[in-house]
Short mmCIF file of N, CA and C in Angstrom, two decimals:
data_model
loop_
_atom_site.label_atom_id
_atom_site.label_comp_id
_atom_site.label_asym_id
_atom_site.label_seq_id
_atom_site.Cartn_x
_atom_site.Cartn_y
_atom_site.Cartn_z
N UNK A 237 0.84 -1.14 0.41
CA UNK A 237 0.13 -0.37 0.07
C UNK A 237 0.59 1.52 -0.72
N UNK A 238 1.17 1.83 -1.22
CA UNK A 238 1.87 2.96 -1.18
C UNK A 238 2.03 4.14 -0.87
N UNK A 239 -0.07 4.46 -1.66
CA UNK A 239 -0.44 5.53 -1.44
C UNK A 239 -1.59 5.62 -0.54
N UNK A 240 -2.51 7.01 0.37
CA UNK A 240 -3.50 6.79 0.77
C UNK A 240 -4.68 6.22 0.14
N UNK A 241 -4.75 6.94 -1.79
CA UNK A 241 -5.45 6.29 -2.45
C UNK A 241 -5.86 5.17 -2.55
N UNK A 242 -4.36 4.13 -2.58
CA UNK A 242 -4.78 2.51 -2.73
C UNK A 242 -5.12 2.42 -1.42
N UNK A 243 -4.66 2.71 0.00
CA UNK A 243 -5.47 2.32 1.41
C UNK A 243 -7.01 2.35 1.18
N UNK A 244 -7.28 4.02 0.75
CA UNK A 244 -8.98 3.42 0.64
C UNK A 244 -9.32 2.37 0.02
N UNK A 245 -9.42 2.11 -1.21
CA UNK A 245 -9.08 1.42 -2.59
C UNK A 245 -9.14 0.03 -1.64
N UNK A 246 -8.72 -0.59 -0.59
CA UNK A 246 -8.20 -1.62 -0.38
C UNK A 246 -9.21 -1.68 1.24
N UNK A 247 -9.22 -0.79 1.79
CA UNK A 247 -10.58 -0.38 3.13
C UNK A 247 -11.63 -0.96 1.82
N UNK A 248 -12.54 0.28 1.01
CA UNK A 248 -13.17 -0.25 -0.06
C UNK A 248 -14.15 -1.43 -0.28
N UNK A 249 -12.86 -1.82 -0.25
CA UNK A 249 -13.59 -4.00 -0.85
C UNK A 249 -13.58 -4.72 0.50
N UNK A 250 -13.30 -3.70 1.81
CA UNK A 250 -13.15 -4.56 2.90
C UNK A 250 -12.40 -5.40 3.84
N UNK A 251 -11.56 -5.16 2.87
CA UNK A 251 -9.80 -5.25 3.97
C UNK A 251 -9.75 -4.60 5.74
N UNK A 252 -9.93 -5.25 6.08
CA UNK A 252 -10.49 -4.96 8.00
C UNK A 252 -8.83 -4.43 8.17
N UNK A 253 -7.45 -4.77 7.79
CA UNK A 253 -6.61 -4.40 8.22
C UNK A 253 -6.63 -2.44 8.04
N UNK A 254 -6.83 -2.76 6.62
CA UNK A 254 -6.38 -1.13 5.97
C UNK A 254 -7.71 -0.52 6.44
N UNK A 255 -9.04 -0.73 6.31
CA UNK A 255 -9.59 -0.15 7.31
C UNK A 255 -9.59 0.43 8.74
N UNK A 256 -8.50 -0.92 9.53
CA UNK A 256 -8.12 0.38 10.70
C UNK A 256 -7.39 1.10 11.07
N UNK A 257 -6.18 0.47 9.30
CA UNK A 257 -5.58 1.52 9.71
C UNK A 257 -6.18 3.47 9.35
N UNK A 258 -7.12 2.68 8.24
CA UNK A 258 -7.75 4.17 7.70
C UNK A 258 -8.28 5.30 8.72
N UNK A 259 -8.41 4.44 9.79
CA UNK A 259 -9.51 4.71 10.87
C UNK A 259 -8.91 5.52 12.32
N UNK A 260 -7.52 4.77 12.48
CA UNK A 260 -6.09 5.12 13.70
C UNK A 260 -5.56 6.37 12.93
N UNK A 261 -5.96 6.32 11.30
CA UNK A 261 -5.38 7.43 10.84
C UNK A 261 -6.21 9.03 10.83
N UNK A 262 -7.48 8.73 11.17
CA UNK A 262 -8.58 9.89 11.44
C UNK A 262 -9.37 9.70 12.66
N UNK A 263 -8.12 9.09 13.55
CA UNK A 263 -8.84 9.05 14.78
C UNK A 263 -8.99 10.45 15.70
N UNK A 264 -7.58 10.74 15.76
CA UNK A 264 -8.39 12.42 15.83
C UNK A 264 -9.03 13.10 15.66
N UNK A 265 -9.60 12.87 14.61
CA UNK A 265 -10.99 13.89 14.14
C UNK A 265 -12.42 13.24 14.72
N UNK A 266 -11.92 11.91 14.87
CA UNK A 266 -13.45 11.46 15.75
C UNK A 266 -13.38 12.29 16.75
N UNK A 267 -12.00 12.13 17.43
CA UNK A 267 -11.94 12.13 19.58
C UNK A 267 -12.44 14.31 19.34
N UNK A 268 -12.29 14.71 17.88
CA UNK A 268 -12.43 16.23 17.90
C UNK A 268 -14.17 16.33 18.41
N UNK A 269 -15.05 15.87 17.42
CA UNK A 269 -16.40 15.80 17.20
C UNK A 269 -16.81 15.18 18.64
N UNK A 270 -16.10 14.73 19.38
CA UNK A 270 -16.72 13.87 20.39
C UNK A 270 -16.67 14.71 20.86
N UNK A 271 -15.84 15.63 21.75
CA UNK A 271 -15.87 16.52 22.23
C UNK A 271 -16.84 17.65 21.82
N UNK A 272 -17.23 18.25 20.60
CA UNK A 272 -18.29 19.04 20.00
C UNK A 272 -19.46 18.55 20.45
N UNK A 273 -19.99 17.04 20.22
CA UNK A 273 -21.24 17.02 19.99
C UNK A 273 -21.49 15.83 21.81
N UNK A 274 -22.58 15.69 21.67
CA UNK A 274 -23.45 14.86 23.02
C UNK A 274 -23.83 13.87 22.40
N UNK A 275 -23.75 12.91 22.76
CA UNK A 275 -24.60 11.72 22.56
C UNK A 275 -25.00 10.78 24.10
N UNK A 276 -25.90 10.99 23.85
CA UNK A 276 -26.51 10.23 25.01
C UNK A 276 -26.54 8.30 25.02
N UNK A 277 -25.65 7.83 26.26
CA UNK A 277 -25.48 6.50 26.70
C UNK A 277 -24.80 5.79 25.47
N UNK A 278 -23.76 7.19 25.04
CA UNK A 278 -22.90 6.54 24.34
C UNK A 278 -21.62 6.11 24.44
N UNK A 279 -21.18 5.57 24.60
CA UNK A 279 -19.10 5.62 25.17
C UNK A 279 -18.65 5.20 24.34
N UNK A 280 -16.57 5.39 24.37
CA UNK A 280 -15.88 5.76 24.06
C UNK A 280 -16.08 4.51 22.86
N UNK A 281 -16.23 3.27 22.70
CA UNK A 281 -16.65 1.76 22.36
C UNK A 281 -17.38 2.14 21.16
N UNK A 282 -18.64 3.11 21.64
CA UNK A 282 -20.07 3.32 21.11
C UNK A 282 -19.25 4.31 19.55
N UNK A 283 -18.29 4.92 20.12
CA UNK A 283 -18.21 6.19 19.02
C UNK A 283 -17.57 5.35 17.81
N UNK A 284 -16.13 4.87 18.89
CA UNK A 284 -15.56 4.26 16.99
C UNK A 284 -16.43 3.45 16.34
N UNK A 285 -17.12 2.39 17.45
CA UNK A 285 -18.21 1.84 16.55
C UNK A 285 -19.23 2.00 14.85
N UNK A 286 -19.65 3.50 15.37
CA UNK A 286 -19.88 4.79 14.72
C UNK A 286 -19.08 5.17 13.75
N UNK A 287 -18.04 5.51 13.94
CA UNK A 287 -16.81 6.00 13.14
C UNK A 287 -16.30 5.11 12.46
N UNK A 288 -16.19 3.94 12.86
CA UNK A 288 -15.23 2.55 11.87
C UNK A 288 -16.41 2.35 10.74
N UNK A 289 -17.64 2.49 10.97
CA UNK A 289 -18.91 1.97 9.92
C UNK A 289 -18.81 3.20 9.26
N UNK A 290 -18.56 4.10 9.54
CA UNK A 290 -18.35 5.44 8.77
C UNK A 290 -17.38 5.10 7.62
N UNK A 291 -16.57 5.28 8.26
CA UNK A 291 -15.44 5.26 7.67
C UNK A 291 -15.37 4.23 6.20
N UNK A 292 -15.85 3.40 6.63
CA UNK A 292 -15.82 2.21 5.75
C UNK A 292 -17.27 2.84 4.70
N UNK A 293 -18.60 3.42 5.08
CA UNK A 293 -18.75 3.56 3.89
C UNK A 293 -18.37 5.03 3.01
N UNK A 294 -17.87 5.48 3.47
CA UNK A 294 -17.25 6.89 3.31
C UNK A 294 -15.87 6.57 2.74
N UNK A 295 -15.08 5.07 2.79
CA UNK A 295 -14.63 4.77 1.79
C UNK A 295 -14.80 4.00 0.25
N UNK A 296 -16.02 3.35 0.38
CA UNK A 296 -16.58 2.72 -0.33
C UNK A 296 -17.23 3.94 -1.51
N UNK A 297 -17.22 4.85 -0.98
CA UNK A 297 -18.94 6.23 -1.89
C UNK A 297 -17.83 7.87 -1.87
N UNK A 298 -16.32 7.04 -1.38
CA UNK A 298 -14.81 8.50 -1.77
C UNK A 298 -15.25 8.48 -3.40
N UNK A 299 -14.93 9.54 -3.98
CA UNK A 299 -14.88 9.73 -5.45
C UNK A 299 -13.20 10.40 -5.14
N UNK A 300 -12.44 8.98 -5.90
CA UNK A 300 -10.96 9.13 -5.96
C UNK A 300 -11.00 11.08 -6.85
N UNK A 301 -10.97 11.49 -7.53
CA UNK A 301 -11.37 12.33 -8.35
C UNK A 301 -11.34 13.62 -8.18
N UNK A 302 -12.41 13.87 -7.00
CA UNK A 302 -12.60 15.09 -7.25
C UNK A 302 -12.22 15.60 -5.55
N UNK A 303 -12.21 16.66 -5.82
CA UNK A 303 -11.51 17.65 -5.92
C UNK A 303 -11.18 17.88 -3.50
N UNK A 304 -12.20 17.01 -3.59
CA UNK A 304 -12.47 16.74 -1.86
C UNK A 304 -11.42 15.73 -1.63
N UNK A 305 -10.25 16.02 -0.30
CA UNK A 305 -9.79 14.97 0.68
C UNK A 305 -10.00 13.72 0.86
N UNK A 306 -10.00 13.05 0.78
CA UNK A 306 -11.14 11.71 1.87
C UNK A 306 -10.95 12.26 3.49
N UNK A 307 -9.47 12.55 3.89
CA UNK A 307 -10.08 13.44 5.17
C UNK A 307 -11.10 14.36 5.33
N UNK A 308 -11.48 15.27 4.88
CA UNK A 308 -12.45 16.53 4.92
C UNK A 308 -13.92 15.28 4.64
N UNK A 309 -14.23 14.55 3.03
CA UNK A 309 -14.79 13.64 3.21
C UNK A 309 -15.33 12.61 4.27
N UNK A 310 -14.34 11.81 5.15
CA UNK A 310 -14.87 11.82 6.44
C UNK A 310 -15.75 12.27 7.10
N UNK A 311 -14.67 13.15 7.40
CA UNK A 311 -15.06 14.65 8.52
C UNK A 311 -16.79 14.58 8.25
N UNK A 312 -17.33 15.13 6.97
CA UNK A 312 -18.48 15.36 6.67
C UNK A 312 -19.59 14.67 7.08
N UNK A 313 -19.44 12.89 6.63
CA UNK A 313 -19.91 12.03 6.67
C UNK A 313 -20.31 11.65 8.08
N UNK A 314 -18.98 11.78 8.99
CA UNK A 314 -19.39 11.56 10.43
C UNK A 314 -20.13 12.06 10.97
N UNK A 315 -19.82 13.64 10.74
CA UNK A 315 -20.30 14.57 11.63
C UNK A 315 -21.83 14.32 10.96
N UNK A 316 -22.24 14.85 9.44
CA UNK A 316 -23.82 14.50 9.45
C UNK A 316 -24.05 13.10 10.06
N UNK A 317 -23.46 12.10 10.01
CA UNK A 317 -24.72 10.81 11.46
C UNK A 317 -24.65 10.81 12.31
N UNK A 318 -23.46 12.04 13.30
CA UNK A 318 -23.77 11.88 14.53
C UNK A 318 -24.54 13.16 14.44
N UNK A 319 -24.89 14.42 13.89
CA UNK A 319 -26.47 15.02 14.37
C UNK A 319 -27.64 14.13 13.58
N UNK A 320 -27.98 13.57 12.46
CA UNK A 320 -28.48 11.74 12.69
C UNK A 320 -28.74 11.46 13.80
N UNK A 321 -28.21 10.96 15.10
CA UNK A 321 -28.25 10.19 15.67
C UNK A 321 -28.72 11.72 16.59
N UNK A 322 -28.22 12.10 16.56
CA UNK A 322 -28.34 13.74 18.45
C UNK A 322 -30.17 13.35 17.59
N UNK A 323 -30.23 13.84 16.33
CA UNK A 323 -31.75 14.25 15.50
C UNK A 323 -31.97 13.00 15.94
N UNK A 324 -32.28 12.25 16.09
CA UNK A 324 -33.13 10.52 16.32
C UNK A 324 -33.13 10.76 17.83
N UNK A 325 -32.23 11.10 18.41
CA UNK A 325 -32.17 11.18 19.79
C UNK A 325 -33.25 11.39 20.82
N UNK A 326 -33.48 12.88 20.05
CA UNK A 326 -34.35 14.17 20.48
C UNK A 326 -35.48 14.37 19.73
N UNK A 327 -35.89 12.99 19.21
CA UNK A 327 -37.06 13.53 18.19
C UNK A 327 -38.34 13.32 19.56
N UNK A 328 -39.83 13.73 19.31
CA UNK A 328 -40.64 13.74 20.22
C UNK A 328 -41.20 11.87 20.51
N UNK A 329 -41.40 11.33 19.25
CA UNK A 329 -41.76 10.23 19.77
C UNK A 329 -40.53 8.79 20.08
N UNK A 330 -39.39 9.37 20.73
CA UNK A 330 -38.73 9.12 21.44
C UNK A 330 -37.77 9.65 23.05
N UNK A 331 -39.11 10.54 23.66
CA UNK A 331 -38.39 10.89 24.41
C UNK A 331 -38.51 10.40 25.64
N UNK A 332 -39.20 9.21 25.49
CA UNK A 332 -39.07 7.93 26.62
C UNK A 332 -38.07 7.48 26.91
N UNK A 333 -37.22 7.40 25.99
CA UNK A 333 -34.92 6.87 25.89
C UNK A 333 -34.67 8.46 26.61
N UNK A 334 -34.94 9.29 26.89
CA UNK A 334 -34.52 10.06 27.67
C UNK A 334 -34.70 9.76 28.83
N UNK A 335 -35.95 8.87 29.43
CA UNK A 335 -35.39 8.93 30.49
C UNK A 335 -35.28 7.52 31.28
N UNK A 336 -34.73 6.96 30.23
CA UNK A 336 -33.62 5.48 30.77
C UNK A 336 -32.72 5.87 32.05
N UNK A 337 -32.20 5.37 32.58
CA UNK A 337 -31.11 5.22 33.66
C UNK A 337 -30.31 4.30 32.98
N UNK A 338 -29.03 4.44 32.64
CA UNK A 338 -28.15 3.14 32.27
C UNK A 338 -28.43 2.53 33.85
N UNK A 339 -28.46 1.26 33.47
CA UNK A 339 -27.72 0.06 34.64
C UNK A 339 -26.95 0.76 35.27
N UNK A 340 -25.69 0.97 35.23
CA UNK A 340 -24.43 1.89 36.11
C UNK A 340 -24.51 2.59 36.60
N UNK A 341 -25.31 3.37 36.24
CA UNK A 341 -26.22 4.55 37.46
C UNK A 341 -27.19 4.19 38.34
N UNK A 342 -27.25 3.06 38.61
CA UNK A 342 -28.76 2.26 39.30
C UNK A 342 -27.60 2.12 40.62
N UNK A 343 -28.19 2.70 41.54
CA UNK A 343 -27.55 2.21 43.18
C UNK A 343 -28.66 1.52 43.82
N UNK A 344 -27.72 0.24 43.22
CA UNK A 344 -28.67 -1.20 43.97
C UNK A 344 -28.33 -1.40 45.66
N UNK A 345 -27.44 -0.63 46.41
CA UNK A 345 -27.55 -1.14 47.72
C UNK A 345 -28.36 0.22 48.35
N UNK A 346 -28.68 0.98 47.82
CA UNK A 346 -29.86 2.11 48.48
C UNK A 346 -30.89 2.24 47.63
N UNK A 347 -31.43 1.35 46.39
CA UNK A 347 -32.36 1.50 45.48
C UNK A 347 -33.47 1.13 46.49
N UNK A 348 -33.68 0.34 47.37
CA UNK A 348 -34.71 -0.73 48.51
C UNK A 348 -35.54 1.06 49.02
N UNK A 349 -34.28 1.87 49.61
CA UNK A 349 -34.88 3.20 50.84
C UNK A 349 -35.43 3.97 50.16
N UNK A 350 -34.61 4.07 48.79
CA UNK A 350 -35.76 5.11 47.63
C UNK A 350 -36.72 4.31 46.96
N UNK A 351 -36.98 4.94 46.04
CA UNK A 351 -38.29 4.42 45.70
C UNK A 351 -37.84 3.59 44.58
N UNK A 352 -37.99 2.46 44.68
CA UNK A 352 -37.24 1.31 43.65
C UNK A 352 -37.63 0.93 42.69
N UNK A 353 -36.22 1.07 41.91
CA UNK A 353 -36.37 0.99 41.04
C UNK A 353 -36.15 0.16 40.09
N UNK A 354 -36.32 -1.37 40.79
CA UNK A 354 -36.86 -2.91 40.50
C UNK A 354 -37.63 -2.97 40.58
N UNK A 355 -38.37 -4.05 39.91
CA UNK A 355 -39.54 -4.59 40.03
C UNK A 355 -39.31 -5.95 40.80
N UNK A 356 -40.25 -6.21 41.72
CA UNK A 356 -40.05 -7.74 41.94
C UNK A 356 -40.21 -8.83 41.66
N UNK A 357 -39.69 -10.02 41.31
CA UNK A 357 -39.59 -10.33 40.85
C UNK A 357 -40.64 -12.22 41.19
N UNK A 358 -41.20 -12.58 40.26
CA UNK A 358 -42.39 -13.70 41.27
C UNK A 358 -42.07 -14.27 42.01
N UNK A 359 -40.96 -14.60 42.28
CA UNK A 359 -39.88 -15.12 43.29
C UNK A 359 -39.74 -14.46 44.10
N UNK A 360 -39.94 -13.69 44.54
CA UNK A 360 -40.14 -12.53 45.83
C UNK A 360 -41.39 -11.86 46.82
N UNK A 361 -42.41 -12.20 45.49
CA UNK A 361 -43.73 -12.22 46.59
C UNK A 361 -44.06 -12.72 47.34
N UNK A 362 -43.72 -14.41 47.44
CA UNK A 362 -44.25 -14.69 48.64
C UNK A 362 -43.21 -14.31 49.90
N UNK A 363 -41.99 -13.49 49.66
CA UNK A 363 -41.06 -13.30 51.04
C UNK A 363 -42.45 -12.03 51.21
N UNK A 364 -42.55 -10.74 50.35
CA UNK A 364 -43.31 -9.74 50.19
C UNK A 364 -44.23 -10.02 51.01
N UNK A 365 -45.38 -10.95 50.24
CA UNK A 365 -46.47 -11.56 51.33
C UNK A 365 -46.10 -11.50 52.67
N UNK A 366 -45.41 -12.38 52.76
CA UNK A 366 -44.89 -12.74 54.32
C UNK A 366 -44.25 -11.35 55.55
N UNK A 367 -43.79 -10.42 54.47
CA UNK A 367 -43.57 -9.07 55.03
C UNK A 367 -44.69 -8.18 55.32
N UNK A 368 -45.32 -8.60 54.45
CA UNK A 368 -46.56 -7.27 54.62
C UNK A 368 -47.57 -8.13 56.31
N UNK A 369 -47.70 -9.74 55.88
CA UNK A 369 -48.96 -10.05 56.79
C UNK A 369 -47.74 -9.59 58.28
N UNK A 370 -47.08 -9.46 58.61
CA UNK A 370 -45.74 -9.36 59.74
C UNK A 370 -46.00 -7.56 60.18
N UNK A 371 -45.80 -7.14 58.72
CA UNK A 371 -46.34 -6.02 59.34
C UNK A 371 -47.91 -5.46 59.74
N UNK A 372 -48.94 -6.24 58.73
CA UNK A 372 -49.60 -5.63 58.71
C UNK A 372 -50.65 -6.69 60.38
N UNK A 373 -50.19 -7.04 60.82
CA UNK A 373 -50.28 -8.13 62.79
C UNK A 373 -49.76 -7.01 63.10
N UNK A 374 -48.67 -6.09 63.31
CA UNK A 374 -48.19 -5.31 64.07
C UNK A 374 -48.93 -3.40 64.51
N UNK A 375 -50.21 -4.18 63.55
CA UNK A 375 -50.87 -2.82 63.62
C UNK A 375 -51.68 -3.03 64.68
N UNK A 376 -52.39 -1.92 65.05
CA UNK A 376 -53.48 -2.54 66.63
C UNK A 376 -55.03 -3.03 65.70
N UNK A 377 -56.03 -2.65 66.06
CA UNK A 377 -57.05 -2.95 64.90
C UNK A 377 -57.30 -1.55 64.68
N UNK A 378 -57.68 -0.82 65.48
CA UNK A 378 -58.00 0.67 65.08
C UNK A 378 -57.02 1.00 63.94
N UNK A 379 -55.86 0.47 64.01
CA UNK A 379 -54.17 1.07 63.21
C UNK A 379 -55.05 0.55 61.16
N UNK A 380 -55.96 -0.75 62.11
CA UNK A 380 -55.56 -1.45 60.67
C UNK A 380 -56.91 -0.59 60.06
N UNK A 381 -57.93 -0.62 61.03
CA UNK A 381 -58.81 -0.47 60.54
C UNK A 381 -58.62 1.30 59.22
N UNK A 382 -58.07 1.84 60.15
CA UNK A 382 -57.64 3.52 59.40
C UNK A 382 -56.66 2.79 58.44
N UNK A 383 -56.01 2.06 58.65
CA UNK A 383 -55.03 1.76 57.53
C UNK A 383 -55.98 1.38 56.06
N UNK A 384 -57.07 0.77 56.11
CA UNK A 384 -58.12 0.03 55.15
C UNK A 384 -58.64 1.11 54.48
N UNK A 385 -59.33 2.42 55.12
CA UNK A 385 -59.17 2.93 54.30
C UNK A 385 -58.95 4.52 53.71
N UNK A 386 -57.55 4.18 54.35
CA UNK A 386 -56.80 5.60 53.21
C UNK A 386 -56.46 3.66 52.14
N UNK A 387 -56.01 2.86 52.40
CA UNK A 387 -55.32 1.76 51.10
C UNK A 387 -56.77 2.47 50.21
N UNK A 388 -58.02 2.53 50.55
CA UNK A 388 -59.19 2.54 49.24
C UNK A 388 -59.30 4.20 49.28
N UNK A 389 -58.61 5.16 49.42
CA UNK A 389 -58.47 6.71 48.72
C UNK A 389 -59.12 7.41 49.66
N UNK A 390 -59.71 7.45 50.61
CA UNK A 390 -60.95 7.63 51.67
C UNK A 390 -60.66 9.05 52.49
N UNK A 391 -61.02 10.34 52.25
CA UNK A 391 -60.35 11.51 52.59
C UNK A 391 -60.87 10.93 54.44
N UNK A 392 -59.72 11.98 54.89
CA UNK A 392 -59.53 11.89 56.99
C UNK A 392 -60.98 12.17 57.51
N UNK A 393 -62.01 13.06 56.72
CA UNK A 393 -63.30 13.34 57.73
C UNK A 393 -63.99 11.83 57.31
N UNK A 394 -64.00 11.53 56.22
CA UNK A 394 -64.88 10.18 55.95
C UNK A 394 -63.98 9.14 56.88
N UNK A 395 -63.21 8.82 57.33
CA UNK A 395 -62.14 8.19 57.76
C UNK A 395 -62.84 8.01 59.04
N UNK A 396 -62.62 9.44 59.70
CA UNK A 396 -63.40 9.86 61.58
C UNK A 396 -64.60 8.99 61.15
N UNK A 397 -65.72 9.42 60.55
CA UNK A 397 -67.00 9.80 60.75
C UNK A 397 -67.04 8.08 60.51
N UNK A 398 -66.92 7.23 59.50
CA UNK A 398 -66.87 5.40 59.66
C UNK A 398 -66.27 4.86 61.28
N UNK A 399 -64.89 5.31 61.78
CA UNK A 399 -64.31 4.75 62.21
C UNK A 399 -65.08 4.71 63.76
N UNK A 400 -65.87 5.80 63.61
CA UNK A 400 -66.54 7.14 65.18
C UNK A 400 -65.19 7.34 65.55
N UNK A 401 -64.16 8.23 65.47
CA UNK A 401 -63.50 8.98 65.73
C UNK A 401 -63.45 10.31 65.29
N UNK A 402 -61.92 11.28 65.84
CA UNK A 402 -61.80 12.40 65.52
C UNK A 402 -60.95 12.06 64.81
N UNK A 403 -60.79 13.93 64.02
CA UNK A 403 -60.37 13.43 62.70
C UNK A 403 -58.44 13.21 63.16
N UNK A 404 -58.60 13.93 64.04
CA UNK A 404 -57.06 13.72 64.85
C UNK A 404 -56.02 12.71 65.16
N UNK A 405 -57.52 11.87 65.62
CA UNK A 405 -56.79 10.52 66.28
C UNK A 405 -57.42 9.29 64.82
N UNK A 406 -57.60 10.15 63.92
CA UNK A 406 -57.34 9.22 62.59
C UNK A 406 -56.04 9.73 62.48
N UNK A 407 -55.94 11.37 62.05
CA UNK A 407 -54.54 11.61 61.26
C UNK A 407 -53.20 10.97 62.51
N UNK A 408 -53.60 10.58 63.32
CA UNK A 408 -52.54 9.90 64.68
C UNK A 408 -52.15 8.70 63.80
N UNK A 409 -53.21 7.98 63.95
CA UNK A 409 -53.43 6.58 63.00
C UNK A 409 -52.79 6.47 61.98
N UNK A 410 -53.03 7.41 61.13
CA UNK A 410 -51.89 6.77 60.08
C UNK A 410 -50.57 7.06 59.86
N UNK A 411 -50.56 8.40 60.90
CA UNK A 411 -49.21 8.97 61.56
C UNK A 411 -48.40 7.32 62.10
N UNK A 412 -49.04 6.98 63.17
CA UNK A 412 -48.50 5.34 63.48
C UNK A 412 -48.20 4.39 61.80
N UNK A 413 -48.85 4.40 61.32
CA UNK A 413 -49.19 3.45 60.70
C UNK A 413 -47.88 3.65 59.53
N UNK A 414 -48.04 4.99 59.24
CA UNK A 414 -46.48 5.18 58.36
C UNK A 414 -44.75 5.27 59.12
N UNK A 415 -44.97 5.87 60.48
CA UNK A 415 -43.89 5.18 61.16
C UNK A 415 -43.47 3.78 61.32
N UNK A 416 -44.98 2.83 61.89
CA UNK A 416 -44.53 1.39 61.58
C UNK A 416 -43.94 1.07 60.49
N UNK A 417 -44.56 1.42 59.11
CA UNK A 417 -44.01 1.44 57.94
C UNK A 417 -42.87 1.39 57.96
N UNK A 418 -42.39 2.44 57.70
CA UNK A 418 -41.07 2.59 57.30
C UNK A 418 -39.92 2.21 58.30
N UNK A 419 -40.28 2.09 59.60
CA UNK A 419 -39.66 1.11 60.85
C UNK A 419 -39.27 -0.40 60.34
N UNK A 420 -40.20 -0.81 59.60
CA UNK A 420 -40.13 -1.92 59.57
C UNK A 420 -39.53 -2.46 58.44
N UNK A 421 -39.40 -0.96 57.06
CA UNK A 421 -39.12 -1.56 56.05
C UNK A 421 -37.72 -1.20 56.42
N UNK A 422 -37.06 -0.34 56.96
CA UNK A 422 -36.02 -0.09 57.43
C UNK A 422 -34.94 -1.71 57.65
N UNK A 423 -35.69 -2.15 58.64
CA UNK A 423 -35.12 -3.45 59.42
C UNK A 423 -35.41 -4.13 58.13
N UNK A 424 -36.33 -4.01 57.53
CA UNK A 424 -36.29 -5.28 56.45
C UNK A 424 -35.31 -5.82 55.90
N UNK A 425 -34.34 -4.11 55.17
CA UNK A 425 -33.77 -3.75 54.37
C UNK A 425 -31.71 -4.27 54.82
N UNK A 426 -31.83 -4.12 56.28
CA UNK A 426 -30.77 -4.21 56.70
C UNK A 426 -30.32 -5.93 57.03
#
């Protein structure tokens, strides 16, 4: 391989060594574009994979008789591809993708104390049911009656009326239920 044109032709024919040589030659171009643009959830390997693919396509499409150098042609192709990826990430119908949390960013040790990021597996349901039964049994009969009405989304005034107590007593019972639940969940997670 004596000239850049020869390397480009060989890379375009599918030679992986020539393609890798071409990719490495223009790696600084990729790094400069990587600093200029942000692709959500893309790591360095993802950027390299995209750049290699575009390098291969650029080698196939490059017009050797053009006044444009291969480096400039590849830069334009790669830049357009990155902009298309960004456009796709920002598209309205893909708004949900922006809400995804990479697995590496999930704090598994503290996820139980926060709003759980993980759904229980079917095998966990038996343990959860057992835990809930123990929590339920820790409540007084009065607290159980109040809690049932709270779970039905009954308003405080209606709870007080149905159980024949004051709103203050019902409110205190709700607070005790919450406190016991927090304490129970905290003890269960340690």
